[in-house]
Structure formats: C-alpha cells, structure tokens
Short mmCIF file of C-alpha atoms in Angstrom, two decimals:
data_model
loop_
_atom_site.label_atom_id
_atom_site.label_comp_id
_atom_site.label_asym_id
_atom_site.label_seq_id
_atom_site.Cartn_x
_atom_site.Cartn_y
_atom_site.Cartn_z
CA MET A 1 22.27 4.63 4.40
CA TYR A 2 23.93 6.46 1.50
CA THR A 3 25.72 8.89 3.83
CA MET A 4 26.84 6.03 6.08
CA ALA A 5 28.24 4.07 3.12
CA MET A 6 30.05 7.19 1.84
CA PHE A 7 31.53 7.82 5.31
CA MET A 8 32.74 4.22 5.64
CA ASN A 9 34.34 4.23 2.18
CA SER A 10 36.04 7.60 2.83
CA TRP A 11 37.38 6.28 6.11
CA ALA A 12 38.66 3.16 4.33
CA THR A 13 40.31 5.31 1.62
CA ALA A 14 42.04 7.38 4.31
CA CYS A 15 43.38 4.21 5.94
CA ARG A 16 44.69 2.79 2.65
CA SER A 17 45.93 5.89 0.82
CA GLY A 18 45.90 8.82 3.21
CA ILE A 19 43.44 11.58 4.06
CA GLN A 20 44.52 13.62 1.01
CA GLU A 21 42.81 11.07 -1.27
CA VAL A 22 39.42 11.45 0.42
CA VAL A 23 36.75 13.52 -1.33
CA PRO A 24 35.45 15.92 1.36
CA PRO A 25 31.74 15.62 2.23
CA ASN A 26 29.26 18.13 0.87
CA PHE A 27 26.57 19.59 3.13
CA GLU A 28 24.49 21.53 0.60
CA LEU A 29 21.30 19.48 0.93
CA PRO A 30 19.82 21.60 3.78
CA SER A 31 20.24 24.74 1.66
CA LEU A 32 18.57 23.08 -1.32
CA PHE A 33 15.72 21.72 0.78
CA PRO A 34 15.34 23.89 3.89
CA VAL A 35 13.26 22.50 6.73
CA LYS A 36 9.94 24.35 7.05
CA GLU A 37 8.98 22.84 10.38
CA PRO A 38 10.50 20.41 12.89
CA ALA A 39 10.40 16.86 11.59
CA LEU A 40 9.05 15.21 14.72
CA ILE A 41 7.87 11.63 14.33
CA GLN A 42 5.59 9.97 16.87
CA TRP A 43 6.67 6.36 16.75
CA PRO A 44 4.20 3.69 17.84
CA THR A 45 4.79 1.84 21.07
CA LEU A 46 7.01 -1.12 20.27
CA PRO A 47 5.89 -4.59 21.41
CA PHE A 48 8.94 -5.33 23.52
CA ARG A 49 7.19 -8.21 25.28
CA LYS A 50 7.22 -10.25 22.10
CA LYS A 51 10.27 -12.26 21.19
CA PHE A 52 11.56 -11.35 17.74
CA ALA A 53 13.98 -13.19 15.48
CA LEU A 54 16.31 -11.83 12.80
CA ALA A 55 17.08 -14.02 9.78
CA ARG A 56 19.28 -13.60 6.74
CA LEU A 57 17.86 -15.10 3.55
CA LYS A 58 20.03 -15.22 0.43
CA PHE A 59 18.22 -14.78 -2.89
CA SER A 60 20.74 -15.79 -5.54
CA GLY A 61 20.97 -14.01 -8.86
CA GLN A 62 20.08 -17.30 -10.57
CA ALA A 63 16.91 -17.69 -8.50
CA LEU A 64 15.85 -14.10 -9.19
CA SER A 65 16.43 -14.54 -12.93
CA ARG A 66 14.35 -17.72 -12.84
CA MET A 67 11.48 -15.97 -11.05
CA LYS A 68 11.59 -13.06 -13.50
CA ALA A 69 11.56 -15.43 -16.49
CA ALA A 70 8.63 -17.37 -15.04
CA SER A 71 6.74 -14.15 -14.44
CA ASP A 72 7.50 -12.88 -17.95
CA ALA A 73 6.19 -16.11 -19.43
CA SER A 74 2.97 -16.03 -17.41
CA ASP A 75 -0.27 -15.78 -19.35
CA SER A 76 -2.27 -14.51 -16.37
CA SER A 77 -4.52 -11.52 -16.88
CA ASP A 78 -2.62 -9.49 -14.27
CA SER A 79 0.65 -9.58 -16.21
CA ILE A 80 1.91 -6.22 -17.45
CA ALA A 81 3.07 -5.33 -20.92
CA ASN A 82 6.30 -3.71 -19.83
CA ASN A 83 7.44 -6.51 -17.54
CA SER A 84 11.04 -6.32 -18.80
CA GLN A 85 11.50 -3.44 -16.36
CA ARG A 86 10.93 -5.63 -13.32
CA SER A 87 13.90 -5.26 -11.01
CA ARG A 88 15.57 -7.65 -8.58
CA VAL A 89 14.22 -5.62 -5.66
CA GLU A 90 10.67 -5.85 -6.98
CA ILE A 91 10.97 -9.64 -7.39
CA VAL A 92 12.30 -10.11 -3.84
CA SER A 93 9.77 -7.67 -2.37
CA ALA A 94 6.87 -9.47 -4.06
CA LEU A 95 8.06 -12.86 -2.79
CA ILE A 96 8.40 -11.56 0.76
CA CYS A 97 5.05 -9.71 0.72
CA LYS A 98 3.23 -12.80 -0.55
CA ALA A 99 4.80 -14.94 2.17
CA LEU A 100 3.91 -12.41 4.89
CA ILE A 101 0.31 -12.24 3.67
CA THR A 102 0.16 -16.02 3.97
CA VAL A 103 1.64 -15.85 7.47
CA ASP A 104 -1.04 -13.33 8.48
CA ARG A 105 -3.78 -15.59 7.14
CA VAL A 106 -2.46 -18.56 9.12
CA THR A 107 -1.81 -16.70 12.38
CA LYS A 108 -4.79 -14.33 12.34
CA GLY A 109 -7.31 -16.48 10.52
CA LEU A 110 -8.03 -13.82 7.89
CA LEU A 111 -6.43 -11.74 5.16
CA ARG A 112 -5.60 -8.37 6.68
CA PRO A 113 -4.93 -5.09 4.84
CA PHE A 114 -1.28 -5.01 3.78
CA VAL A 115 1.00 -2.11 2.89
CA CYS A 116 4.55 -2.22 1.52
CA SER A 117 6.69 0.88 2.13
CA THR A 118 10.01 1.35 0.31
CA ALA A 119 12.58 4.14 0.50
CA ILE A 120 14.28 5.32 -2.71
CA ASN A 121 17.52 7.28 -2.84
CA LEU A 122 16.86 10.41 -4.94
CA ARG A 123 20.47 11.16 -5.86
CA GLU A 124 20.82 11.04 -9.67
CA ARG A 125 17.03 10.57 -9.93
CA VAL A 126 15.94 14.18 -10.05
CA GLN A 127 16.66 16.91 -12.55
CA LEU A 128 18.21 19.00 -9.79
CA LYS A 129 21.98 18.39 -9.81
CA THR A 130 23.24 17.26 -6.42
CA PRO A 131 26.84 16.27 -5.68
CA MET A 132 27.41 12.53 -5.25
CA ASN A 133 29.20 13.32 -1.98
CA ALA A 134 26.17 15.17 -0.57
CA CYS A 135 25.52 14.09 3.01
CA GLY A 136 22.12 13.84 4.60
CA ASN A 137 18.71 12.33 3.92
CA PHE A 138 17.58 12.73 0.32
CA PHE A 139 15.01 10.05 -0.29
CA ALA A 140 11.35 9.45 -1.03
CA GLN A 141 9.07 6.93 0.60
CA ILE A 142 6.93 4.83 -1.76
CA THR A 143 3.91 3.34 -0.02
CA THR A 144 2.01 0.62 -1.88
CA PRO A 145 -1.31 -0.65 -0.45
CA LEU A 146 -1.69 -4.21 -1.71
CA ALA A 147 -5.14 -5.40 -2.72
CA VAL A 148 -5.93 -8.18 -0.24
CA GLU A 149 -9.54 -9.27 -0.54
CA GLU A 150 -11.26 -12.60 -0.05
CA THR A 151 -8.64 -14.57 -1.95
CA GLU A 152 -4.91 -14.62 -1.38
CA PRO A 153 -3.14 -12.47 -4.03
CA SER A 154 -0.85 -14.12 -6.54
CA PHE A 155 2.87 -13.46 -6.85
CA ASN A 156 2.34 -11.80 -10.24
CA GLY A 157 -0.46 -9.66 -8.84
CA ILE A 158 1.73 -8.35 -6.03
CA LEU A 159 4.68 -7.91 -8.39
CA ASN A 160 2.57 -5.82 -10.74
CA GLN A 161 1.26 -3.59 -7.95
CA LEU A 162 4.77 -2.97 -6.61
CA GLY A 163 6.20 -2.46 -10.09
CA ASN A 164 3.52 0.04 -11.05
CA ALA A 165 4.09 2.05 -7.87
CA HIS A 166 7.85 2.08 -8.44
CA ARG A 167 7.56 3.10 -12.09
CA ASN A 168 5.13 5.87 -11.23
CA ALA A 169 7.63 7.15 -8.66
CA LYS A 170 10.44 7.08 -11.22
CA LEU A 171 8.34 9.09 -13.65
CA LYS A 172 7.51 11.54 -10.88
CA TYR A 173 11.18 12.09 -10.15
CA ALA A 174 12.10 12.27 -13.87
CA ASP A 175 14.52 9.38 -14.09
CA SER A 176 14.12 5.77 -15.19
CA ARG A 177 17.06 4.21 -13.40
CA ARG A 178 16.40 0.79 -11.90
CA CYS A 179 18.93 0.94 -9.08
CA TRP A 180 17.04 0.47 -5.76
CA CYS A 181 19.39 -1.61 -3.70
CA ARG A 182 22.92 -0.71 -4.74
CA PHE A 183 24.76 1.04 -1.97
CA PRO A 184 28.57 0.58 -2.05
CA LEU A 185 28.58 -1.26 1.27
CA TYR A 186 30.97 -3.95 0.06
CA ASP A 187 33.58 -1.44 -1.16
CA SER A 188 34.87 -0.49 2.31
CA ASP A 189 38.43 -1.84 2.15
CA PHE A 190 40.43 -0.62 5.17
CA GLY A 191 43.58 -2.34 3.90
CA TRP A 192 42.87 -5.99 4.63
CA GLY A 193 40.30 -6.68 1.91
CA LYS A 194 36.64 -5.98 1.29
CA PRO A 195 34.05 -7.31 3.77
CA ASP A 196 32.76 -10.85 3.40
CA MET A 197 29.32 -9.95 4.72
CA VAL A 198 27.37 -6.79 5.47
CA SER A 199 24.86 -7.45 8.24
CA ASN A 200 21.83 -5.63 9.55
CA SER A 201 20.06 -5.20 12.86
CA SER A 202 16.51 -4.16 13.57
CA PRO A 203 14.29 -2.91 16.39
CA PRO A 204 11.65 -5.36 17.62
CA LEU A 205 9.09 -4.90 14.86
CA ARG A 206 8.28 -6.48 11.52
CA SER A 207 10.79 -5.13 9.00
CA VAL A 208 12.83 -6.13 5.95
CA GLY A 209 16.22 -4.80 4.86
CA LEU A 210 17.59 -5.64 1.40
CA VAL A 211 21.34 -5.59 0.72
CA ASP A 212 23.25 -6.62 -2.39
CA SER A 213 25.00 -9.96 -2.18
CA PRO A 214 28.76 -9.66 -2.70
CA VAL A 215 28.57 -12.19 -5.56
CA ASP A 216 26.28 -13.33 -8.40
CA GLY A 217 23.96 -10.32 -8.49
CA GLY A 218 21.76 -11.66 -5.73
CA ILE A 219 20.13 -9.96 -2.76
CA ASP A 220 20.41 -10.71 0.95
CA ALA A 221 17.18 -10.06 2.85
CA TRP A 222 17.49 -9.33 6.58
CA ILE A 223 14.03 -10.04 7.97
CA THR A 224 12.72 -9.36 11.48
CA LEU A 225 9.54 -11.13 12.61
CA ASN A 226 8.26 -12.47 15.88
CA GLN A 227 9.37 -16.03 16.45
CA ASP A 228 6.06 -17.68 15.55
CA GLU A 229 5.83 -15.72 12.30
CA MET A 230 9.46 -16.48 11.42
CA ALA A 231 8.89 -20.23 11.68
CA LEU A 232 5.97 -20.03 9.26
CA PHE A 233 7.74 -17.60 6.95
CA LYS A 234 10.73 -19.89 6.48
CA GLN A 235 8.39 -22.73 5.52
CA ASP A 236 6.74 -20.82 2.68
CA PRO A 237 7.31 -22.89 -0.50
CA ASP A 238 8.37 -19.91 -2.66
CA ILE A 239 10.79 -18.66 0.01
CA VAL A 240 12.27 -22.15 0.38
CA ASP A 241 12.58 -22.51 -3.38
CA CYS A 242 14.36 -19.18 -3.91
CA THR A 243 16.68 -18.88 -0.92
CA SER A 244 19.61 -20.57 0.77
#
C-alpha cells in the first residue's frame, strides 16, 4: 500500500510539475532484509459460490472522539490505565470486531473463536534508518486472538485487547508513533484536484480495509461480508450509531 501510494503521488507530481521534480524510488529494502527462502503462501480455497457484498461505512471524527471519550470515562474493570493512547484505528477495529462477533452468534448460534489481524507499516518505526522512498513490503502482521467465551465480549474489552497488542508491537519495534492508517492516498493530484474518494475492492472473503476520510479526521471502512452477514452487520446498534 505504501509503495502504491508513493508511485501514484510521484506520477501525479510528474504530470503537474515534470519528471525532474519526482524523487526517484529506492530499492534498498531487499539488501537490508534478504530473502532466506521463497515466500510461498498457500491460500485457502475461496468460497466463490457465496454471494459477497462490499460496503463503505464512514466513521466520522466526531463519532470516534465520542466513542473514545465514553471509553475513557468507563468505570469497568477491563479499562486500562493508559487509555489516552487509544487510536482511531483501534476504536474502529473494536467496533467492527464486536459487531462481527455478534453476527457470528446470530448466524452460527454460538460464539466462535475470533482473531483480528492487522498490518503495520514499519517505516519510521524501527531504529534502522530506511529511506521514505523505499519501495517494497516492509510491514509486520499483528495477530490478536480475542477472548470469546460464554458471554459476548464488551466493546471496552475488545478495545483493550487490541490496544495492548498494538502497544506491545510498538515497543517491540522501538517506536511509539500512533499512525496506523495514514497513507497519502488523497494527495494524488494529477492537475485537476485531489480525489474526492479513495475506494477499495476485495476478494470474496470476510475482510476490512480502513482508509482515512478526506475530511474531519474520520475513517472509511470498506467491509466485505457475505450478503446475509452484511445485512445483520449494518443493523448493529453501535455501527448504526457511529456511521453514515
């Protein structure tokens, strides 16, 4: 995603100002992190027979601030002392995870094990100096198993689990930056203005893509679910309350 955004912005700069204004790409990452063995991934068989739907849900900056304030003010035992570090991405992820757990309970009749997996861009997050124009994959995958037992987990409980996993990852990579979502996707001006909307597509499987809103500090969530799940997901009270 980072390399794609850099390529699009360089292309836009060339269109507006000429190729001489473009910062050339850097391809040093493979020399810094040489491949030890082929990175072959065996993907699971995709359920192409199911009909999937893609929806864009807009979480406004105001709604996210309200959810953070409500969480900060909570007196529940699962609240964390350092909750001021909760990020917009963690708030949105917790809301979506809670809604999906509810969908699973309704459609499957039970609370199933649930895992949230998030990719983090490692540029500027490690002590090793890497050029900002470095092309290639340089990310870590944070996998958070959510405790789903006999009772449905609370929003604060999920938020705390995600937040703890994210903070542990930041400590591991020696940087405390909170930026998880901010790719310069809305900066690609080819000469006729910046884009009004950055969209997303997805293969036919359950997935969530988070992109900054162009205004108000919000987040757009591009969510892919099968059609039955999508109908239930959009009816979740917290999702309805926080999105447009």
